[in-house]
Amino acid sequence: MNSLKKFPDKFIADLKAIINPRDFVTDEEKIKPSLTDWVGYADGKSSLMLTPRNTEEVSGILKLCSNYKIPIVPQGGNTGSVAGAIPNGEIILNMTKMNSIREINPNDYTVTVDAGCILEKIHELAIESNRFFPLSIGSQGTCTIGGNISTNAGGISVLKYGNMRDLVLGLEVVLPNGEIWNGLRRLRKDNTGYALKHIFMGAEGTLGIITAACLRLFPEITEKATAFASLRNLDSCVDLLELLRTEGGDSLSSYELIPDIGLDIAITYGEEIIEPLSKRYQWNVIIEFSGTKNDGAAKLNLENTLNTAIENGIILDAIIANSLKQANSIWKIRKAIVEYQPRLGGEIKHDVAVPISNVPEFIKEANDAVRRVIPDIRPVAYGHIGDGNIHYNVCPPLEYDHVSFKEKTEEIHKAVYDIAFKFGGSFAAEHGVGVVKKNEMLRYKSETEINLMKLIKISIDPNQIMNPGKVLENKKY
Ligand code: FAD
Ligand code: MLT
Ligand code: ZN
């Protein structure tokens, strides 16, 4: 209990009156997993974690924290890629116990859920009603809907269905002063003043606690065709996307770049991954067509389109999966890059977006720029290029000293982000800002944007109790 000494006795007593003792966590072992992030950016600290079970409890906690000016850090599945959910001494408000399904309305194509629901649970629930929820990301077995909304998560289906922001119809939010805003509307059209829900989406927990959301559902996907294709060269990725869009129309659901070095990582370290083509090529893509009819049309369409791409010299070779097992093996290549890339002696990560037509130029210029910093550096540029979103991560040269590599981080970040900026791009495409990209906020955002953000922050959270030190600097505005 000593660890709670920094808080006023009355505050702790009042908290205990709101929340059940089992949801008032001070056990260091139980708090420990919430203090570090999977990338390894943060080494956090906190002596208290609260795990509320309903909106009223969240409201009571926030009201108290506001009154006492005691800051909190919202946390979902703690899978975020920019250390936005890691506390630096603050109370953790972990939302994972708020995980009920409130209602599903198949005819309206909507589902309303608590914010702590795991994403994969929503996938399963939708299928039970012959519906489909499209957000698809590698962490879906652990991340929560509240975290997905707060980071405006992206993933591999954005080119067809949009980001998380596009999948949300309504929100319930507890404001920093404890007030509950019930904006859980199931409407597709609602032009009644400012679109408040959008302020909380992508805010990374700095404006309030999202306690529930009404999500859009889609017709169930009953057919998928997955291909692995080798590009003639990097420039061909734009031509191929154009062809896939023209021929595939709405069937095109994923388009992911896989560089040779990424395939190498997957084959070397991954499990149950089969070499997809008989020969290795420098640039490859994973393509997915999907449909709702289960009549073989998606596969046929993909096959015909890839034949045209070969005839036109856009791609050199391709394979379409003939079984679910083969399709899974192709997708495992993509997942393995994320998991095993650190084995190449560490990585410096960038989650960049540029206009789609600039993807090849961006990668080429970024390669030149990082090689000017460390000549034999190994770029691993992969990801959601159907959205212009490149995970431009770099690994050190073979046998390179780990400490010297890390010392170059800022120089490499600037080299990469300057090029993205030149193309009108973003330094944070889908992962957010967290604590990791606050310098870039100041470097690349205009003063007008930063000032507007500060105005919003101070209006909604005047006591600055919500996730301090994340996204914007923590100071009085
Ligand atoms: P957390 O990490 O717990 O929190 C993220 C942020 O949201 C923090 O700032 C936190 O304070 C805030 N927050 C959480 N819950 C709430 C709430 N209820 N109310 C207010 N604020 C809240 N991301 C992508 O976009 N695309 C990908 O393809 C992708 N792939 C990934 C693959 C792997 C293997 C991993 C580990 C991560 C990946 N991510 C990806 C990153 C991550 O999974 C997403 O950012 C996800 O949306 C975070 O959800 P979470 O519940 O884990 O949130
Ligand atoms: C992915 O697309 O697999 C992830 O966004 C990668 C990451 O989080 O670094
Ligand atoms: Zn991604």
Coordinates of C-alpha atoms and ligand atoms in Angstrom, one line a residue:
M1 CA 0.0 0.0 0.0
N2 CA 3.1 2.3 0.4
S3 CA 3.1 2.7 -3.3
L4 CA -0.1 4.7 -3.0
K5 CA 1.3 7.2 -0.7
K6 CA 1.7 9.8 -3.4
F7 CA -2.1 10.0 -3.7
P8 CA -4.3 11.9 -1.2
D9 CA -5.9 9.4 1.3
K10 CA -9.3 10.9 0.5
F11 CA -8.8 10.3 -3.2
I12 CA -8.0 6.7 -2.7
A13 CA -10.9 6.2 -0.3
D14 CA -13.3 7.8 -2.8
L15 CA -11.9 5.6 -5.6
K16 CA -12.5 2.5 -3.5
A17 CA -16.1 3.6 -3.0
I18 CA -16.6 3.6 -6.8
I19 CA -14.7 0.5 -7.9
N20 CA -14.8 -3.1 -6.7
P21 CA -11.6 -4.1 -4.8
R22 CA -10.7 -6.8 -7.4
D23 CA -10.6 -3.9 -10.0
F24 CA -8.2 -1.8 -7.9
V25 CA -4.9 -3.3 -8.8
T26 CA -1.7 -2.6 -6.9
D27 CA 0.1 -5.9 -7.3
E28 CA 3.3 -5.2 -9.1
E29 CA 3.3 -8.5 -11.0
K30 CA -0.2 -7.8 -12.3
I31 CA 0.7 -4.2 -13.4
K32 CA 4.1 -5.2 -15.0
P33 CA 2.8 -6.2 -18.4
S34 CA 1.1 -2.8 -18.7
L35 CA 4.4 -1.0 -18.3
T36 CA 6.2 -2.0 -21.5
D37 CA 5.3 -2.0 -25.1
W38 CA 6.0 -4.6 -27.7
V39 CA 8.4 -2.5 -29.8
G40 CA 10.5 -1.7 -26.8
Y41 CA 10.2 2.1 -26.8
A42 CA 9.1 2.6 -23.2
D43 CA 9.9 1.4 -19.7
G44 CA 7.0 2.8 -17.8
K45 CA 6.0 3.1 -14.2
S46 CA 2.7 3.0 -12.3
S47 CA 1.7 1.9 -8.8
L48 CA -2.1 1.7 -9.5
M49 CA -4.2 0.1 -12.3
L50 CA -8.0 0.4 -12.4
T51 CA -10.0 -2.0 -14.5
P52 CA -13.5 -0.6 -14.6
R53 CA -16.5 -2.8 -15.6
N54 CA -19.0 -0.3 -16.8
T55 CA -19.4 3.3 -18.1
E56 CA -20.6 4.6 -14.7
E57 CA -17.5 3.4 -13.0
V58 CA -15.3 5.1 -15.7
S59 CA -17.4 8.3 -15.2
G60 CA -16.9 8.2 -11.4
I61 CA -13.1 7.6 -11.8
L62 CA -12.6 10.5 -14.2
K63 CA -14.7 12.9 -12.1
L64 CA -12.5 12.1 -9.1
C65 CA -9.3 12.4 -11.1
S66 CA -10.4 15.8 -12.5
N67 CA -11.3 17.1 -9.1
Y68 CA -7.9 16.0 -7.7
K69 CA -6.0 16.8 -10.9
I70 CA -4.6 13.3 -10.9
P71 CA -3.7 12.1 -14.4
I72 CA -4.6 8.7 -16.0
V73 CA -3.4 6.7 -19.0
P74 CA -6.1 4.8 -20.9
Q75 CA -5.0 1.3 -22.0
G76 CA -6.7 -1.3 -24.2
G77 CA -4.8 -4.4 -25.4
N78 CA -1.4 -2.5 -25.1
T79 CA -0.5 -3.5 -28.7
G80 CA 0.0 0.1 -29.8
S81 CA 3.1 0.8 -31.9
V82 CA 4.1 4.2 -30.5
A83 CA 4.0 3.6 -26.7
G84 CA 0.8 5.7 -26.3
A85 CA -0.6 3.5 -23.6
I86 CA 2.4 3.3 -21.4
P87 CA 2.2 5.3 -18.1
N88 CA 5.0 7.4 -16.7
G89 CA 3.9 7.3 -13.1
E90 CA 0.2 7.9 -13.9
I91 CA -2.8 5.7 -12.9
I92 CA -3.5 3.1 -15.7
L93 CA -7.2 2.9 -16.7
N94 CA -7.2 -0.5 -18.3
M95 CA -10.4 -1.1 -20.4
T96 CA -10.2 -4.8 -21.1
K97 CA -12.9 -5.8 -18.5
M98 CA -15.5 -3.7 -20.3
N99 CA -16.0 -6.3 -23.0
S100 CA -19.7 -6.9 -23.5
I101 CA -21.6 -6.9 -26.8
R102 CA -24.4 -4.4 -26.3
E103 CA -26.5 -5.2 -29.4
I104 CA -26.2 -6.5 -32.9
N105 CA -28.6 -5.3 -35.6
P106 CA -28.0 -7.4 -38.7
N107 CA -30.7 -5.6 -40.7
D108 CA -29.0 -2.2 -39.9
Y109 CA -25.6 -3.8 -40.5
T110 CA -24.4 -2.5 -37.1
V111 CA -23.0 -3.9 -33.9
T112 CA -22.7 -1.9 -30.6
V113 CA -19.9 -3.0 -28.3
D114 CA -18.0 -2.0 -25.2
A115 CA -14.7 -0.5 -25.9
G116 CA -12.7 -3.3 -24.3
C117 CA -13.9 -5.9 -26.7
I118 CA -11.1 -7.7 -28.5
L119 CA -11.2 -7.1 -32.3
E120 CA -11.2 -10.8 -33.2
K121 CA -14.3 -11.3 -31.0
I122 CA -16.1 -8.7 -33.3
H123 CA -15.0 -10.7 -36.4
E124 CA -16.5 -13.9 -34.9
L125 CA -19.7 -12.2 -33.8
A126 CA -20.3 -10.7 -37.2
I127 CA -19.8 -14.1 -38.9
E128 CA -22.4 -15.6 -36.6
S129 CA -24.9 -13.1 -38.1
N130 CA -23.7 -13.6 -41.7
R131 CA -22.0 -10.3 -41.6
F132 CA -18.4 -9.1 -41.8
F133 CA -16.3 -6.6 -39.8
P134 CA -13.3 -5.6 -42.0
L135 CA -10.6 -4.2 -39.8
S136 CA -7.8 -6.7 -40.1
I137 CA -4.5 -6.2 -38.3
G138 CA -1.8 -8.5 -37.0
S139 CA -2.7 -7.9 -33.3
Q140 CA -6.4 -8.6 -33.7
G141 CA -6.3 -11.4 -31.1
T142 CA -5.3 -8.9 -28.4
C143 CA -6.1 -5.3 -29.4
T144 CA -9.4 -3.7 -28.4
I145 CA -12.0 -1.7 -30.2
G146 CA -11.3 1.3 -28.0
G147 CA -7.6 1.1 -28.9
N148 CA -8.4 0.7 -32.6
I149 CA -10.6 3.8 -32.5
S150 CA -8.2 5.8 -30.4
T151 CA -5.4 5.0 -32.9
N152 CA -7.6 5.1 -35.9
A153 CA -6.1 1.7 -36.9
G154 CA -5.5 0.7 -40.5
G155 CA -4.3 -2.7 -41.6
I156 CA -4.7 -4.8 -44.7
S157 CA -8.3 -4.0 -45.8
V158 CA -8.2 -0.2 -45.8
L159 CA -8.1 0.2 -49.5
K160 CA -11.6 -1.4 -49.7
Y161 CA -13.3 -0.5 -46.4
G162 CA -11.3 2.5 -45.0
N163 CA -9.6 3.1 -41.6
M164 CA -11.2 2.4 -38.3
R165 CA -12.6 5.9 -38.4
D166 CA -14.7 5.0 -41.5
L167 CA -16.1 1.9 -39.6
V168 CA -17.5 3.8 -36.7
L169 CA -21.1 5.2 -36.7
G170 CA -21.4 6.3 -33.1
L171 CA -19.5 6.6 -29.8
E172 CA -20.0 6.7 -26.1
V173 CA -17.3 8.8 -24.4
V174 CA -16.6 9.7 -20.9
L175 CA -15.2 13.2 -20.8
P176 CA -12.3 14.1 -18.4
N177 CA -14.8 15.8 -16.0
G178 CA -16.8 12.5 -15.7
E179 CA -19.7 13.6 -17.9
I180 CA -21.0 10.8 -20.2
W181 CA -21.6 11.7 -23.9
N182 CA -23.9 9.2 -25.4
G183 CA -23.3 9.5 -29.2
L184 CA -24.1 5.9 -29.9
R185 CA -26.2 6.6 -33.0
R186 CA -26.7 3.9 -35.6
L187 CA -27.1 6.4 -38.4
R188 CA -25.3 6.6 -41.8
K189 CA -26.4 10.2 -42.2
D190 CA -26.4 12.8 -39.4
N191 CA -25.4 16.3 -40.4
T192 CA -26.3 17.9 -37.1
G193 CA -23.4 20.3 -36.4
Y194 CA -19.8 19.4 -35.7
A195 CA -18.9 15.7 -36.1
L196 CA -17.8 15.3 -32.5
K197 CA -17.1 11.6 -32.8
H198 CA -14.2 12.4 -35.1
I199 CA -12.5 14.5 -32.4
F200 CA -12.1 11.4 -30.1
M201 CA -11.1 9.0 -32.9
G202 CA -7.3 9.0 -33.4
A203 CA -6.9 11.2 -30.2
E204 CA -4.9 8.4 -28.5
G205 CA -6.7 8.8 -25.2
T206 CA -5.8 12.4 -24.8
L207 CA -9.4 13.8 -24.8
G208 CA -11.6 11.2 -23.0
I209 CA -12.3 7.6 -22.5
I210 CA -14.2 5.8 -25.3
T211 CA -16.5 3.3 -23.5
A212 CA -18.6 2.0 -26.4
A213 CA -18.9 2.2 -30.1
C214 CA -21.5 1.4 -32.8
L215 CA -19.6 -0.2 -35.7
R216 CA -20.6 -0.7 -39.4
L217 CA -20.9 -4.3 -40.6
F218 CA -20.8 -5.5 -44.2
P219 CA -22.2 -8.5 -46.1
E220 CA -20.3 -11.7 -45.1
I221 CA -17.3 -12.5 -47.3
T222 CA -17.7 -16.1 -48.5
E223 CA -14.9 -16.2 -51.1
K224 CA -11.3 -15.1 -51.1
A225 CA -8.6 -15.5 -53.7
T226 CA -5.0 -14.8 -52.6
A227 CA -2.0 -14.3 -54.9
F228 CA 1.7 -13.7 -54.5
A229 CA 3.1 -11.9 -57.6
S230 CA 6.6 -10.7 -58.5
L231 CA 6.8 -7.2 -60.0
R232 CA 8.9 -6.3 -63.0
N233 CA 10.3 -3.5 -60.9
L234 CA 9.2 -1.2 -58.1
D235 CA 7.5 1.3 -60.5
S236 CA 5.2 -1.5 -61.7
C237 CA 3.5 -1.6 -58.3
V238 CA 1.5 1.5 -59.4
D239 CA 0.6 0.0 -62.8
L240 CA -0.5 -3.2 -61.2
L241 CA -2.7 -1.5 -58.7
E242 CA -4.3 0.5 -61.5
L243 CA -5.0 -2.8 -63.5
L244 CA -6.3 -4.6 -60.4
R245 CA -8.6 -1.7 -59.6
T246 CA -9.9 -1.5 -63.2
E247 CA -10.4 -5.2 -63.7
G248 CA -11.2 -6.2 -60.1
G249 CA -13.3 -3.2 -59.1
D250 CA -14.7 -3.8 -55.6
S251 CA -13.2 -7.3 -55.4
L252 CA -9.7 -5.9 -54.6
S253 CA -9.5 -6.1 -50.8
S254 CA -5.7 -6.2 -50.1
Y255 CA -2.5 -5.0 -51.8
E256 CA 0.7 -5.4 -49.8
L257 CA 4.3 -4.9 -50.8
I258 CA 6.8 -7.6 -49.9
P259 CA 10.5 -6.9 -50.7
D260 CA 12.9 -9.7 -51.3
I261 CA 14.6 -9.1 -47.9
G262 CA 11.2 -9.4 -46.3
L263 CA 10.6 -12.8 -47.9
D264 CA 14.1 -13.8 -46.8
I265 CA 13.3 -12.9 -43.2
A266 CA 10.0 -14.9 -43.4
I267 CA 11.6 -18.0 -44.9
T268 CA 14.5 -17.9 -42.6
Y269 CA 12.7 -17.4 -39.3
G270 CA 9.0 -18.1 -39.9
E271 CA 7.2 -21.4 -39.5
E272 CA 5.1 -23.2 -42.1
I273 CA 6.0 -20.8 -44.8
I274 CA 6.6 -22.2 -48.3
E275 CA 8.7 -20.4 -50.9
P276 CA 5.9 -19.0 -53.0
L277 CA 7.6 -18.8 -56.4
S278 CA 10.3 -20.9 -58.0
K279 CA 12.6 -17.9 -58.3
R280 CA 13.3 -14.9 -56.0
Y281 CA 12.5 -11.3 -57.3
Q282 CA 13.3 -8.0 -55.7
W283 CA 9.8 -6.7 -55.4
N284 CA 6.6 -8.7 -54.8
V285 CA 3.0 -8.1 -53.7
I286 CA 0.3 -10.1 -52.0
I287 CA -3.0 -9.5 -53.6
E288 CA -6.4 -10.5 -52.2
F289 CA -9.7 -10.4 -54.1
S290 CA -12.8 -11.2 -52.1
G291 CA -16.6 -11.6 -52.7
T292 CA -19.9 -12.5 -51.2
K293 CA -21.1 -15.0 -53.7
N294 CA -18.8 -18.1 -53.3
D295 CA -19.1 -18.9 -57.0
G296 CA -15.4 -18.8 -57.9
A297 CA -15.7 -15.4 -59.5
A298 CA -13.1 -13.7 -57.3
K299 CA -10.5 -16.4 -58.2
L300 CA -11.3 -16.3 -61.9
N301 CA -11.2 -12.5 -62.0
L302 CA -7.8 -12.5 -60.2
E303 CA -6.4 -15.2 -62.5
N304 CA -7.5 -13.3 -65.7
T305 CA -6.1 -10.0 -64.3
L306 CA -2.8 -11.5 -63.4
N307 CA -2.6 -13.1 -66.9
T308 CA -3.1 -9.6 -68.4
A309 CA -0.4 -8.2 -66.0
I310 CA 2.1 -10.9 -67.3
E311 CA 1.2 -10.2 -70.9
N312 CA 1.7 -6.4 -70.3
G313 CA 5.0 -7.1 -68.6
I314 CA 3.9 -5.6 -65.3
I315 CA 4.6 -8.7 -63.3
L316 CA 7.1 -11.5 -64.0
D317 CA 5.4 -14.4 -62.2
A318 CA 2.5 -15.1 -59.9
I319 CA 0.8 -17.9 -57.9
I320 CA -2.8 -18.0 -56.8
A321 CA -3.4 -20.1 -53.6
N322 CA -5.3 -23.3 -54.4
S323 CA -6.2 -24.0 -50.8
L324 CA -6.8 -22.2 -47.5
K325 CA -3.5 -23.6 -46.3
Q326 CA -1.6 -22.1 -49.2
A327 CA -3.4 -18.8 -48.7
N328 CA -2.4 -18.8 -45.1
S329 CA 1.2 -19.6 -46.0
I330 CA 1.2 -16.5 -48.2
W331 CA -0.2 -14.3 -45.5
K332 CA 2.3 -15.8 -43.0
I333 CA 5.1 -14.2 -45.0
R334 CA 3.6 -10.8 -44.4
K335 CA 3.1 -11.4 -40.6
A336 CA 6.6 -12.9 -40.2
I337 CA 8.3 -9.8 -41.5
V338 CA 6.8 -7.8 -38.6
E339 CA 7.7 -10.4 -36.0
Y340 CA 11.2 -11.4 -37.1
Q341 CA 12.6 -8.2 -38.6
P342 CA 14.3 -7.3 -35.3
R343 CA 16.4 -10.4 -35.6
L344 CA 18.5 -8.6 -38.3
G345 CA 20.3 -6.8 -35.5
G346 CA 17.4 -4.4 -34.5
E347 CA 15.2 -2.0 -36.5
I348 CA 14.4 1.6 -36.8
K349 CA 10.7 1.9 -37.7
H350 CA 8.8 4.3 -39.9
D351 CA 5.1 4.2 -40.6
V352 CA 4.9 6.6 -43.5
A353 CA 2.2 7.5 -46.1
V354 CA 2.6 9.2 -49.4
P355 CA 0.2 9.6 -52.4
I356 CA 0.0 6.1 -54.0
S357 CA 1.7 7.2 -57.2
N358 CA 4.7 8.4 -55.2
V359 CA 5.4 5.1 -53.4
P360 CA 8.2 4.0 -55.8
E361 CA 9.9 7.4 -55.8
F362 CA 9.6 7.6 -52.0
I363 CA 11.2 4.2 -51.5
K364 CA 14.0 4.9 -53.9
E365 CA 14.8 8.3 -52.4
A366 CA 14.5 7.1 -48.8
N367 CA 16.9 4.2 -49.7
D368 CA 19.5 6.7 -51.0
A369 CA 19.0 9.0 -48.0
V370 CA 19.4 6.3 -45.3
R371 CA 22.5 4.9 -47.2
R372 CA 24.0 8.3 -46.9
V373 CA 23.7 8.0 -43.1
I374 CA 25.0 4.3 -42.9
P375 CA 26.2 3.0 -46.3
D376 CA 25.3 -0.7 -46.0
I377 CA 22.1 -0.2 -44.1
R378 CA 19.3 -2.7 -44.9
P379 CA 15.9 -1.1 -45.7
V380 CA 12.9 -3.4 -45.4
A381 CA 10.1 -1.4 -47.1
Y382 CA 6.8 -3.4 -46.9
G383 CA 3.2 -3.0 -46.2
H384 CA -0.1 -1.4 -47.2
I385 CA 0.9 0.3 -50.5
G386 CA -2.6 0.0 -51.8
D387 CA -3.2 3.0 -49.4
G388 CA 0.2 4.6 -50.0
N389 CA 1.2 3.4 -46.5
I390 CA 4.8 2.0 -46.3
H391 CA 6.3 0.4 -43.2
Y392 CA 9.8 1.7 -44.1
N393 CA 11.9 0.0 -41.5
V394 CA 15.6 -0.2 -41.6
C395 CA 18.0 -2.8 -40.2
P396 CA 21.8 -2.3 -39.6
P397 CA 24.4 -3.7 -41.9
L398 CA 25.7 -7.2 -41.1
E399 CA 27.9 -7.2 -37.9
Y400 CA 27.1 -3.5 -37.3
D401 CA 27.4 -2.4 -33.7
H402 CA 24.0 -2.2 -32.0
V403 CA 24.7 0.9 -30.0
S404 CA 26.1 2.9 -33.0
F405 CA 23.0 1.9 -35.0
K406 CA 20.6 3.2 -32.3
E407 CA 22.7 6.4 -32.0
K408 CA 21.8 7.2 -35.7
T409 CA 18.0 6.9 -35.0
E410 CA 17.2 10.6 -35.1
E411 CA 19.3 11.2 -38.2
I412 CA 17.6 8.3 -40.0
H413 CA 14.2 9.5 -38.9
K414 CA 14.8 12.9 -40.3
A415 CA 16.2 11.6 -43.6
V416 CA 13.1 9.4 -44.1
Y417 CA 10.4 11.8 -42.9
D418 CA 11.8 14.7 -44.9
I419 CA 11.3 12.7 -48.0
A420 CA 7.8 11.7 -47.1
F421 CA 7.1 15.4 -46.3
K422 CA 8.4 16.4 -49.7
F423 CA 5.8 14.2 -51.3
G424 CA 3.1 15.7 -49.2
G425 CA 3.1 12.6 -47.0
S426 CA 2.6 11.7 -43.3
F427 CA 5.1 10.6 -40.7
A428 CA 2.4 8.7 -38.9
A429 CA 0.1 6.9 -41.3
E430 CA -1.7 4.4 -39.1
H431 CA 0.1 3.9 -35.8
G432 CA -0.3 7.4 -34.4
V433 CA 2.0 9.7 -32.5
G434 CA 2.2 8.4 -28.9
V435 CA 5.4 9.5 -27.2
V436 CA 7.5 8.4 -30.1
K437 CA 6.7 11.0 -32.7
K438 CA 6.2 14.2 -30.7
N439 CA 9.3 15.8 -32.3
E440 CA 7.9 15.1 -35.7
M441 CA 4.6 16.8 -34.7
L442 CA 6.5 20.0 -34.1
R443 CA 8.7 19.6 -37.2
Y444 CA 6.1 18.8 -39.8
K445 CA 2.7 20.1 -38.6
S446 CA 1.9 23.7 -39.3
E447 CA 1.6 26.1 -36.3
T448 CA -2.0 26.5 -37.2
E449 CA -2.7 22.8 -36.9
I450 CA -0.8 22.5 -33.6
N451 CA -2.6 25.5 -32.2
L452 CA -6.0 24.2 -33.1
M453 CA -5.1 20.9 -31.5
K454 CA -4.0 22.6 -28.3
L455 CA -7.3 24.6 -28.3
I456 CA -9.3 21.4 -28.6
K457 CA -7.2 19.7 -25.9
I458 CA -7.5 22.6 -23.4
S459 CA -11.2 23.0 -24.0
I460 CA -12.1 19.3 -23.4
D461 CA -9.4 18.5 -20.8
P462 CA -8.6 21.8 -19.0
N463 CA -6.9 19.9 -16.1
Q464 CA -4.8 17.9 -18.5
I465 CA -5.5 14.6 -16.8
M466 CA -5.9 12.6 -20.0
N467 CA -2.8 10.7 -21.1
P468 CA -0.3 13.5 -20.4
G469 CA 2.9 13.7 -22.6
K470 CA 1.3 11.9 -25.5
V471 CA 0.7 13.4 -29.0
L472 CA 1.2 17.0 -27.8
E473 CA 3.7 18.2 -25.2
N474 CA 2.2 18.3 -21.7
K475 CA 2.2 21.9 -20.7
K476 CA -0.3 24.7 -19.9
Y477 CA -1.5 26.3 -23.1
Ligands
FAD1 P1 -3.4 0.3 -26.7 O1 -2.1 0.0 -27.2 O2 -3.8 -0.2 -25.4 O3 -3.6 1.9 -26.8 C1 -3.4 2.6 -27.9 C2 -3.7 4.1 -27.7 O4 -5.1 4.2 -27.5 C3 -3.1 4.7 -26.4 O5 -2.8 6.0 -26.6 C4 -4.2 4.5 -25.4 O6 -4.1 5.5 -24.3 C5 -5.5 4.7 -26.2 N1 -6.7 4.0 -25.7 C6 -6.8 2.7 -25.7 N2 -8.1 2.4 -25.3 C7 -8.7 3.5 -25.2 C8 -10.1 3.9 -24.8 N3 -11.0 3.0 -24.6 N4 -10.4 5.2 -24.8 C9 -9.5 6.2 -25.0 N5 -8.2 5.9 -25.4 C10 -7.8 4.6 -25.4 N6 -1.9 -1.0 -36.2 C11 -2.4 -0.6 -37.4 O7 -3.0 0.5 -37.5 N7 -2.3 -1.4 -38.5 C12 -1.7 -2.6 -38.5 O8 -1.7 -3.3 -39.5 C13 -1.2 -3.0 -37.2 N8 -0.6 -4.2 -37.1 C14 0.0 -4.6 -35.9 C15 0.6 -5.9 -35.8 C16 1.1 -6.3 -34.6 C17 1.8 -7.6 -34.6 C18 1.1 -5.4 -33.5 C19 1.6 -5.9 -32.2 C20 0.5 -4.2 -33.6 C21 -0.1 -3.8 -34.8 N9 -0.7 -2.5 -34.9 C22 -1.2 -2.1 -36.1 C23 -0.7 -1.6 -33.8 C24 -1.9 -1.8 -32.8 O9 -2.3 -3.1 -32.7 C25 -3.0 -0.8 -33.0 O10 -2.6 0.5 -32.8 C26 -4.2 -1.0 -32.2 O11 -5.3 -0.2 -32.6 C27 -4.0 -0.7 -30.7 O12 -5.1 -1.2 -29.9 P2 -4.9 -1.6 -28.4 O13 -6.3 -2.0 -27.8 O14 -3.8 -2.5 -28.1 O15 -4.6 -0.1 -27.8
MLT2 C1 1.6 -4.2 -39.9 O1 1.1 -3.7 -40.9 O2 1.9 -5.4 -39.9 C2 2.0 -3.4 -38.7 O3 1.4 -2.1 -38.8 C3 3.4 -3.3 -38.5 C4 3.8 -2.6 -37.2 O4 2.9 -2.4 -36.3 O5 5.0 -2.3 -37.0
ZN3 ZN 0.5 -1.8 -40.8

